[in-house]
C-alpha positions as a Python dict, from the first residue, in 0.01 Angstrom:
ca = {
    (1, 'X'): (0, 0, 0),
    (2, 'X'): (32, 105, -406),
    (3, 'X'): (-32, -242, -478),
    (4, 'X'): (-377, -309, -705),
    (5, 'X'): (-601, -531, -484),
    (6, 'X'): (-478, -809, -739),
    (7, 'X'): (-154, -746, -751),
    (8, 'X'): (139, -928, -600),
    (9, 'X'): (455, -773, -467),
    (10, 'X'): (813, -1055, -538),
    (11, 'X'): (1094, -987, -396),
    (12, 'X'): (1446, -1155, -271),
    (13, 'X'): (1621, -991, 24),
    (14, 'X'): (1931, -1097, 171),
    (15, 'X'): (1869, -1184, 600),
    (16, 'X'): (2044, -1205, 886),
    (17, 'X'): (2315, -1474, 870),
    (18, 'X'): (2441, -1318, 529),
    (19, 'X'): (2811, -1232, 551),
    (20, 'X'): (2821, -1442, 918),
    (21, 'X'): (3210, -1506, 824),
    (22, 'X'): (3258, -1132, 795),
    (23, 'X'): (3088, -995, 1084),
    (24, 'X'): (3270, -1291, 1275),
    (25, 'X'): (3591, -1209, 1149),
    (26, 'X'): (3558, -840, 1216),
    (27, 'X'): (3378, -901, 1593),
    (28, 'X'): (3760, -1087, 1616),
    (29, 'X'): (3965, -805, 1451),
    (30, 'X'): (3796, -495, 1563),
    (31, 'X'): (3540, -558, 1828),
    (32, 'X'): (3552, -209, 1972),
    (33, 'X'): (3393, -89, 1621),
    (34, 'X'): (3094, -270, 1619),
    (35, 'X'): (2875, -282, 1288),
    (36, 'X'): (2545, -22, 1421),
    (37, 'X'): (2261, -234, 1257),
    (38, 'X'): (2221, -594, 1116),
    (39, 'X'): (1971, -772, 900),
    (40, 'X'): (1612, -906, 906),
    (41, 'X'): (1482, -1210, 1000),
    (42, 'X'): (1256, -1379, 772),
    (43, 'X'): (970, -1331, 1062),
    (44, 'X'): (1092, -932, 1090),
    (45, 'X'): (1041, -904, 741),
    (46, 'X'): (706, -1104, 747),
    (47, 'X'): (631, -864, 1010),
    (48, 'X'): (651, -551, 851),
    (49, 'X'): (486, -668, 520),
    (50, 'X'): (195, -720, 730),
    (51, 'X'): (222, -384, 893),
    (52, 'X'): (215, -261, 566),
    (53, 'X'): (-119, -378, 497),
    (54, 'X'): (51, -749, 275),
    (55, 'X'): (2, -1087, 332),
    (56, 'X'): (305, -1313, 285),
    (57, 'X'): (136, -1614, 28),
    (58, 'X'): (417, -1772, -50),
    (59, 'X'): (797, -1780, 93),
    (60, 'X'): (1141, -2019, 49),
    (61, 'X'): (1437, -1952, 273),
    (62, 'X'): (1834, -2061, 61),
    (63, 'X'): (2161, -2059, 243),
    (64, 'X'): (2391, -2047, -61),
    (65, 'X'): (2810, -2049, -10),
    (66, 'X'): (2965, -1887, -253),
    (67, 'X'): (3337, -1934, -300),
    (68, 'X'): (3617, -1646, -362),
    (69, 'X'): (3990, -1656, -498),
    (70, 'X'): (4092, -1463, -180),
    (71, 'X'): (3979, -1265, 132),
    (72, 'X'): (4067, -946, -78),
    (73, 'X'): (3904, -1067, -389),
    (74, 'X'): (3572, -1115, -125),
    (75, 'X'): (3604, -784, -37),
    (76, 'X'): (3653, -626, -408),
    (77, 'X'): (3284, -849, -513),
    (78, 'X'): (3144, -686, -240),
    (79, 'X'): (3203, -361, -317),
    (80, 'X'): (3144, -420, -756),
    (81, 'X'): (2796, -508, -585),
    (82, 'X'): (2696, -213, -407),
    (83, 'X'): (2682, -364, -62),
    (84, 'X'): (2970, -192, 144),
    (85, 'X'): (2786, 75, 274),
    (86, 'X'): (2506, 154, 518),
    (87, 'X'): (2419, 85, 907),
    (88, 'X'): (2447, -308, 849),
    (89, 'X'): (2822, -254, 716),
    (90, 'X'): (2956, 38, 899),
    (91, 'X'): (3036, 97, 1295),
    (92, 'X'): (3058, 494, 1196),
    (93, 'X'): (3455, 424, 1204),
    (94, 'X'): (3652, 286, 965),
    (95, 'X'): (3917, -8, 1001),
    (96, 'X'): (4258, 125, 1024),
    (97, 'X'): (4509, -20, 786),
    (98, 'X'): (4658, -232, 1039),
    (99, 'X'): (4287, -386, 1147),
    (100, 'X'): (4198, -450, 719),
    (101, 'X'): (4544, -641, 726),
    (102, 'X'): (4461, -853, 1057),
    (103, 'X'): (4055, -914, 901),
    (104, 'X'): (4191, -1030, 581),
    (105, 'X'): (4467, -1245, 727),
    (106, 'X'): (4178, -1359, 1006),
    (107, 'X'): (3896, -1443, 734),
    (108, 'X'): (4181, -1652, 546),
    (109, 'X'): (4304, -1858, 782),
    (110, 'X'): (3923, -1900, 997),
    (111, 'X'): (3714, -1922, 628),
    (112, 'X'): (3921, -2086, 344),
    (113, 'X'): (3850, -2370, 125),
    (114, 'X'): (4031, -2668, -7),
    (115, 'X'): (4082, -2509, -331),
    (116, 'X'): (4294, -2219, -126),
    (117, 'X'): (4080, -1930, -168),
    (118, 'X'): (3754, -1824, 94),
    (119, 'X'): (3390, -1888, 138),
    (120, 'X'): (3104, -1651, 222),
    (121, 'X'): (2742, -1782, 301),
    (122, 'X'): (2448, -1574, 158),
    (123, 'X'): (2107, -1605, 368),
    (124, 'X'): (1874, -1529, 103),
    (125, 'X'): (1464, -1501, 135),
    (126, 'X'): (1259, -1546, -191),
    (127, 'X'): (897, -1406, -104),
    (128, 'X'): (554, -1345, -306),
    (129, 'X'): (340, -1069, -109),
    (130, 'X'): (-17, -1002, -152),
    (131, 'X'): (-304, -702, -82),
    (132, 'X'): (-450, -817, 298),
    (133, 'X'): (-823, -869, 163),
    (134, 'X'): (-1016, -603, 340),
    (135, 'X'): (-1285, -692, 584),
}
């Protein structure tokens, strides 16, 4: 651990149940391409803090849904964010243009709001880590 014996690590890290509308969707659309990894729990992430040599001191747990104009306009803010790529995104193959058509037509129709446009839910983990005091 770089950490100072008084020092504190704070963090927020999105967990598993983030994007549960997309993976759904795509399980519907594509289930033969699989994404190859998902998220942490909150207790997986505790987990390996303490592994690392932290103690978890203080922790909240948010479920925020956050609203979109469209399906496609989902899909553009998650790519302006950064978070389109990696095992928890990706089966290794990429949807064909017939199978991005179906998902976005599929997270419409299964996902939308009143207001006519789509919802996403964020599982979100706000965390303070500390130095495990040595024996």
């Amino acid at each position: 651990c770089m950490l100072t014996p008084d020092g504190r690590l704070i963090f927020s890290m999105m967990l598993r149940g983030t994007l549960i509308e997309l993976h759904e969707s795509r399980r519907r659309v594509a289930h033969e391409k699989p994404v190859m990894s998902s998220l942490p729990n909150a207790e997986e992430v505790q987990a390996e803090l303490e592994e690392a040599g932290l103690v978890v001191s203080d922790k909240h747990e948010e479920v925020v849904q956050a609203e979109y104009p469209s399906a496609t306009d989902f899909l553009y803010a998650l790519h302006n964010l950064g978070v389109t790529g990696g095992a928890v995104s990706s089966s290794g193959q990429p949807l064909s243009r017939m199978e991005v058509a179906e998902f976005l037509a599929d997270y419409a129709e299964c996902y939308s709001t009143k207001e006519g446009g789509v919802f996403a839910t964020y599982r979100i983990l706000y965390a303070v880590a500390v130095p495990r005091k040595k024996a």
